[in-house]
Amino acid sequence: DTPAKIERWQHTGRVELVSYPEQHQQQRHYWNAFRHFAINERCEWVAIADVDEFWFCKSGETLASYLQRDTAHDALFVHWTNFGSGGHERQPDSVRTSLVQHDPNLGPLPKCIFRTFLPQKEDDIEVHFIRNASLRRASVADRTLQLNHYVAQSRDFWFKVKMTRGDVYYSEVDLNGLAARFQQVNDAST
């Protein structure tokens, strides 16, 4: 239950939560949240991230200080480091500290962090990237930033949660394909 996982962080003032329950509308939900929280007025940068993703600087520097220093770019693209379930049958208390086996190859699609002046309309914010970033002011930042994607988490999570809700875009669930994907993620994680 994603809202329940996030709610405990709200009291810190670092997390604000808005819930859009309609499934398979992630791109529209990003735009609605962007407008609801007036992100372009309150922030200089925004990251497209799901609750099972964790962004950080490889140097140990905070992401905020790294982005504050970066004046050369308007968008930074980072490929996933995909983590398997590590053999966990049940969901661990912390995926970030419990799951250590990952695919040594980066995922094929990047996600991005971008300056908040870039989105002007709903279609500008895609599920994984920003559409209207100038190539001259964009960079692949895989050497300096990392995006951990805890895609498999546990057998229970995969088969009781992921396999029941469909894809980010489509509601139709391909049970055979998703079961094979679970095995593929875990086989690639060393």
Tab-separated table of C-alpha atoms in Angstrom:
chain	number	residue	atom	x	y	z
A	1	ASP	CA	0.000	0.000	0.000
A	2	THR	CA	2.014	2.943	-1.315
A	3	PRO	CA	0.138	5.762	0.503
A	4	ALA	CA	0.552	3.966	3.841
A	5	LYS	CA	4.307	3.607	3.239
A	6	ILE	CA	4.655	7.301	2.483
A	7	GLU	CA	2.305	8.699	5.152
A	8	ARG	CA	4.766	8.022	7.966
A	9	TRP	CA	7.211	10.465	6.355
A	10	GLN	CA	4.726	13.330	6.016
A	11	HIS	CA	5.278	14.618	9.553
A	12	THR	CA	8.921	15.400	8.662
A	13	GLY	CA	7.818	18.131	6.263
A	14	ARG	CA	9.966	16.584	3.530
A	15	VAL	CA	7.159	14.602	1.907
A	16	GLU	CA	3.765	15.749	0.718
A	17	LEU	CA	1.250	13.226	-0.523
A	18	VAL	CA	-1.598	13.485	-2.959
A	19	SER	CA	-3.351	10.336	-4.054
A	20	TYR	CA	-4.791	9.711	-7.495
A	21	PRO	CA	-6.384	6.250	-7.331
A	22	GLU	CA	-7.146	5.845	-11.035
A	23	GLN	CA	-4.731	3.210	-12.342
A	24	HIS	CA	-2.718	3.269	-15.556
A	25	GLN	CA	-2.755	7.088	-15.744
A	26	GLN	CA	0.692	7.756	-14.292
A	27	GLN	CA	1.658	10.447	-16.809
A	28	ARG	CA	-1.539	12.418	-16.137
A	29	HIS	CA	-1.083	11.951	-12.387
A	30	TYR	CA	2.442	13.401	-12.561
A	31	TRP	CA	1.062	16.507	-14.280
A	32	ASN	CA	-1.792	16.856	-11.784
A	33	ALA	CA	0.619	16.588	-8.831
A	34	PHE	CA	3.021	19.021	-10.524
A	35	ARG	CA	0.209	21.590	-10.705
A	36	HIS	CA	-1.421	20.701	-7.335
A	37	PHE	CA	1.822	21.328	-5.427
A	38	ALA	CA	2.891	24.261	-7.649
A	39	ILE	CA	6.216	22.490	-8.105
A	40	ASN	CA	7.487	25.042	-10.615
A	41	GLU	CA	7.038	27.809	-8.005
A	42	ARG	CA	8.452	25.885	-5.037
A	43	CYS	CA	11.325	23.886	-6.502
A	44	GLU	CA	14.108	24.245	-9.022
A	45	TRP	CA	14.399	20.521	-9.852
A	46	VAL	CA	11.966	17.577	-9.820
A	47	ALA	CA	12.672	13.849	-10.061
A	48	ILE	CA	10.331	11.383	-11.672
A	49	ALA	CA	10.428	8.566	-9.126
A	50	ASP	CA	8.248	5.753	-7.887
A	51	VAL	CA	8.171	4.570	-4.286
A	52	ASP	CA	10.370	1.578	-5.247
A	53	GLU	CA	13.140	3.824	-6.619
A	54	PHE	CA	15.951	5.504	-4.703
A	55	TRP	CA	18.057	8.324	-6.231
A	56	PHE	CA	21.484	9.227	-4.832
A	57	CYS	CA	24.926	10.649	-5.665
A	58	LYS	CA	27.690	8.079	-5.974
A	59	SER	CA	30.115	10.481	-4.254
A	60	GLY	CA	28.025	10.536	-1.067
A	61	GLU	CA	27.099	14.188	-1.634
A	62	THR	CA	23.432	14.988	-1.139
A	63	LEU	CA	21.362	15.078	-4.275
A	64	ALA	CA	20.199	18.600	-3.362
A	65	SER	CA	23.744	20.001	-3.183
A	66	TYR	CA	24.739	18.211	-6.394
A	67	LEU	CA	21.794	19.707	-8.276
A	68	GLN	CA	22.409	23.163	-6.799
A	69	ARG	CA	25.951	23.108	-8.218
A	70	ASP	CA	24.854	21.888	-11.663
A	71	THR	CA	24.298	25.015	-13.741
A	72	ALA	CA	25.126	23.385	-17.082
A	73	HIS	CA	22.072	21.137	-17.366
A	74	ASP	CA	18.291	21.318	-17.359
A	75	ALA	CA	17.759	17.545	-17.406
A	76	LEU	CA	19.803	14.622	-16.095
A	77	PHE	CA	19.050	11.103	-17.288
A	78	VAL	CA	20.000	8.059	-15.203
A	79	HIS	CA	19.527	4.384	-16.064
A	80	TRP	CA	18.121	2.051	-13.422
A	81	THR	CA	20.226	-0.281	-11.331
A	82	ASN	CA	17.661	-3.086	-11.062
A	83	PHE	CA	17.569	-5.140	-7.866
A	84	GLY	CA	16.193	-8.658	-7.551
A	85	SER	CA	14.420	-10.185	-4.585
A	86	GLY	CA	17.581	-11.707	-3.152
A	87	GLY	CA	15.614	-14.880	-2.505
A	88	HIS	CA	13.193	-13.154	-0.109
A	89	GLU	CA	9.869	-14.966	-0.046
A	90	ARG	CA	8.211	-12.342	2.213
A	91	GLN	CA	8.561	-8.592	1.958
A	92	PRO	CA	11.593	-7.356	3.963
A	93	ASP	CA	11.152	-4.415	6.358
A	94	SER	CA	13.510	-2.306	4.242
A	95	VAL	CA	14.120	-3.079	0.585
A	96	ARG	CA	16.913	-0.485	0.506
A	97	THR	CA	18.978	-2.252	3.183
A	98	SER	CA	17.818	-5.858	2.635
A	99	LEU	CA	18.137	-6.214	-1.130
A	100	VAL	CA	21.752	-6.118	-2.234
A	101	GLN	CA	21.789	-8.295	-5.363
A	102	HIS	CA	21.401	-6.301	-8.565
A	103	ASP	CA	21.882	-6.663	-12.275
A	104	PRO	CA	25.451	-5.517	-13.085
A	105	ASN	CA	24.142	-4.018	-16.337
A	106	LEU	CA	22.145	-0.813	-16.202
A	107	GLY	CA	18.501	-0.906	-17.286
A	108	PRO	CA	17.730	0.022	-20.903
A	109	LEU	CA	15.501	3.031	-20.149
A	110	PRO	CA	16.583	6.084	-18.171
A	111	LYS	CA	14.492	8.186	-15.832
A	112	CYS	CA	15.230	11.834	-15.287
A	113	ILE	CA	15.565	14.741	-12.947
A	114	PHE	CA	14.704	18.031	-14.627
A	115	ARG	CA	14.347	21.727	-13.980
A	116	THR	CA	10.808	22.695	-13.127
A	117	PHE	CA	10.490	25.382	-15.804
A	118	LEU	CA	10.562	22.711	-18.536
A	119	PRO	CA	7.035	21.272	-18.275
A	120	GLN	CA	4.494	23.594	-19.842
A	121	LYS	CA	1.704	21.094	-20.526
A	122	GLU	CA	0.672	17.579	-19.512
A	123	ASP	CA	2.403	15.798	-22.388
A	124	ASP	CA	5.770	17.341	-21.473
A	125	ILE	CA	6.155	15.033	-18.451
A	126	GLU	CA	6.460	11.428	-19.562
A	127	VAL	CA	6.489	8.426	-17.235
A	128	HIS	CA	10.311	8.273	-17.347
A	129	PHE	CA	11.513	11.555	-18.831
A	130	ILE	CA	10.821	15.148	-19.805
A	131	ARG	CA	10.006	15.718	-23.473
A	132	ASN	CA	11.137	19.262	-24.155
A	133	ALA	CA	14.654	19.354	-22.687
A	134	SER	CA	17.233	20.794	-25.061
A	135	LEU	CA	19.832	18.174	-25.995
A	136	ARG	CA	22.508	20.822	-25.410
A	137	ARG	CA	21.356	21.191	-21.788
A	138	ALA	CA	20.721	17.494	-21.049
A	139	SER	CA	23.145	14.807	-19.965
A	140	VAL	CA	23.282	11.124	-19.095
A	141	ALA	CA	24.579	11.180	-15.507
A	142	ASP	CA	25.169	7.463	-14.864
A	143	ARG	CA	28.777	8.093	-13.725
A	144	THR	CA	27.776	10.504	-10.942
A	145	LEU	CA	24.195	9.582	-9.998
A	146	GLN	CA	22.546	6.240	-9.328
A	147	LEU	CA	18.906	5.217	-9.437
A	148	ASN	CA	18.229	1.979	-7.573
A	149	HIS	CA	15.047	0.268	-8.716
A	150	TYR	CA	13.794	-2.363	-6.285
A	151	VAL	CA	11.668	-3.978	-8.935
A	152	ALA	CA	11.244	-7.509	-7.562
A	153	GLN	CA	11.442	-6.996	-3.742
A	154	SER	CA	10.081	-10.423	-2.721
A	155	ARG	CA	8.158	-13.321	-4.185
A	156	ASP	CA	5.064	-12.280	-2.182
A	157	PHE	CA	5.272	-8.695	-3.439
A	158	TRP	CA	5.734	-9.724	-7.045
A	159	PHE	CA	2.927	-12.267	-7.198
A	160	LYS	CA	0.424	-10.597	-4.832
A	161	VAL	CA	0.935	-6.947	-5.836
A	162	LYS	CA	2.763	-6.463	-9.141
A	163	MET	CA	0.989	-9.283	-10.962
A	164	THR	CA	-2.453	-8.031	-9.934
A	165	ARG	CA	-2.291	-4.452	-11.161
A	166	GLY	CA	-0.966	-4.578	-14.704
A	167	ASP	CA	1.580	-2.297	-16.314
A	168	VAL	CA	2.036	1.436	-15.817
A	169	TYR	CA	0.164	1.999	-19.080
A	170	TYR	CA	-2.087	-1.024	-19.470
A	171	SER	CA	-4.572	-2.721	-17.188
A	172	GLU	CA	-4.323	-6.091	-18.906
A	173	VAL	CA	-2.123	-8.416	-16.877
A	174	ASP	CA	0.133	-10.839	-18.750
A	175	LEU	CA	0.576	-13.471	-16.002
A	176	ASN	CA	3.017	-15.602	-17.959
A	177	GLY	CA	5.095	-12.596	-18.978
A	178	LEU	CA	5.202	-11.201	-15.442
A	179	ALA	CA	6.166	-14.555	-13.927
A	180	ALA	CA	8.965	-14.846	-16.483
A	181	ARG	CA	10.055	-11.255	-15.754
A	182	PHE	CA	10.376	-12.050	-12.013
A	183	GLN	CA	12.681	-14.939	-12.844
A	184	GLN	CA	14.628	-12.834	-15.362
A	185	VAL	CA	15.221	-9.995	-12.836
A	186	ASN	CA	16.407	-12.444	-10.204
A	187	ASP	CA	18.612	-14.429	-12.595
A	188	ALA	CA	20.374	-11.206	-13.658
A	189	SER	CA	20.940	-10.042	-10.071
A	190	THR	CA	24.256	-11.149	-8.612
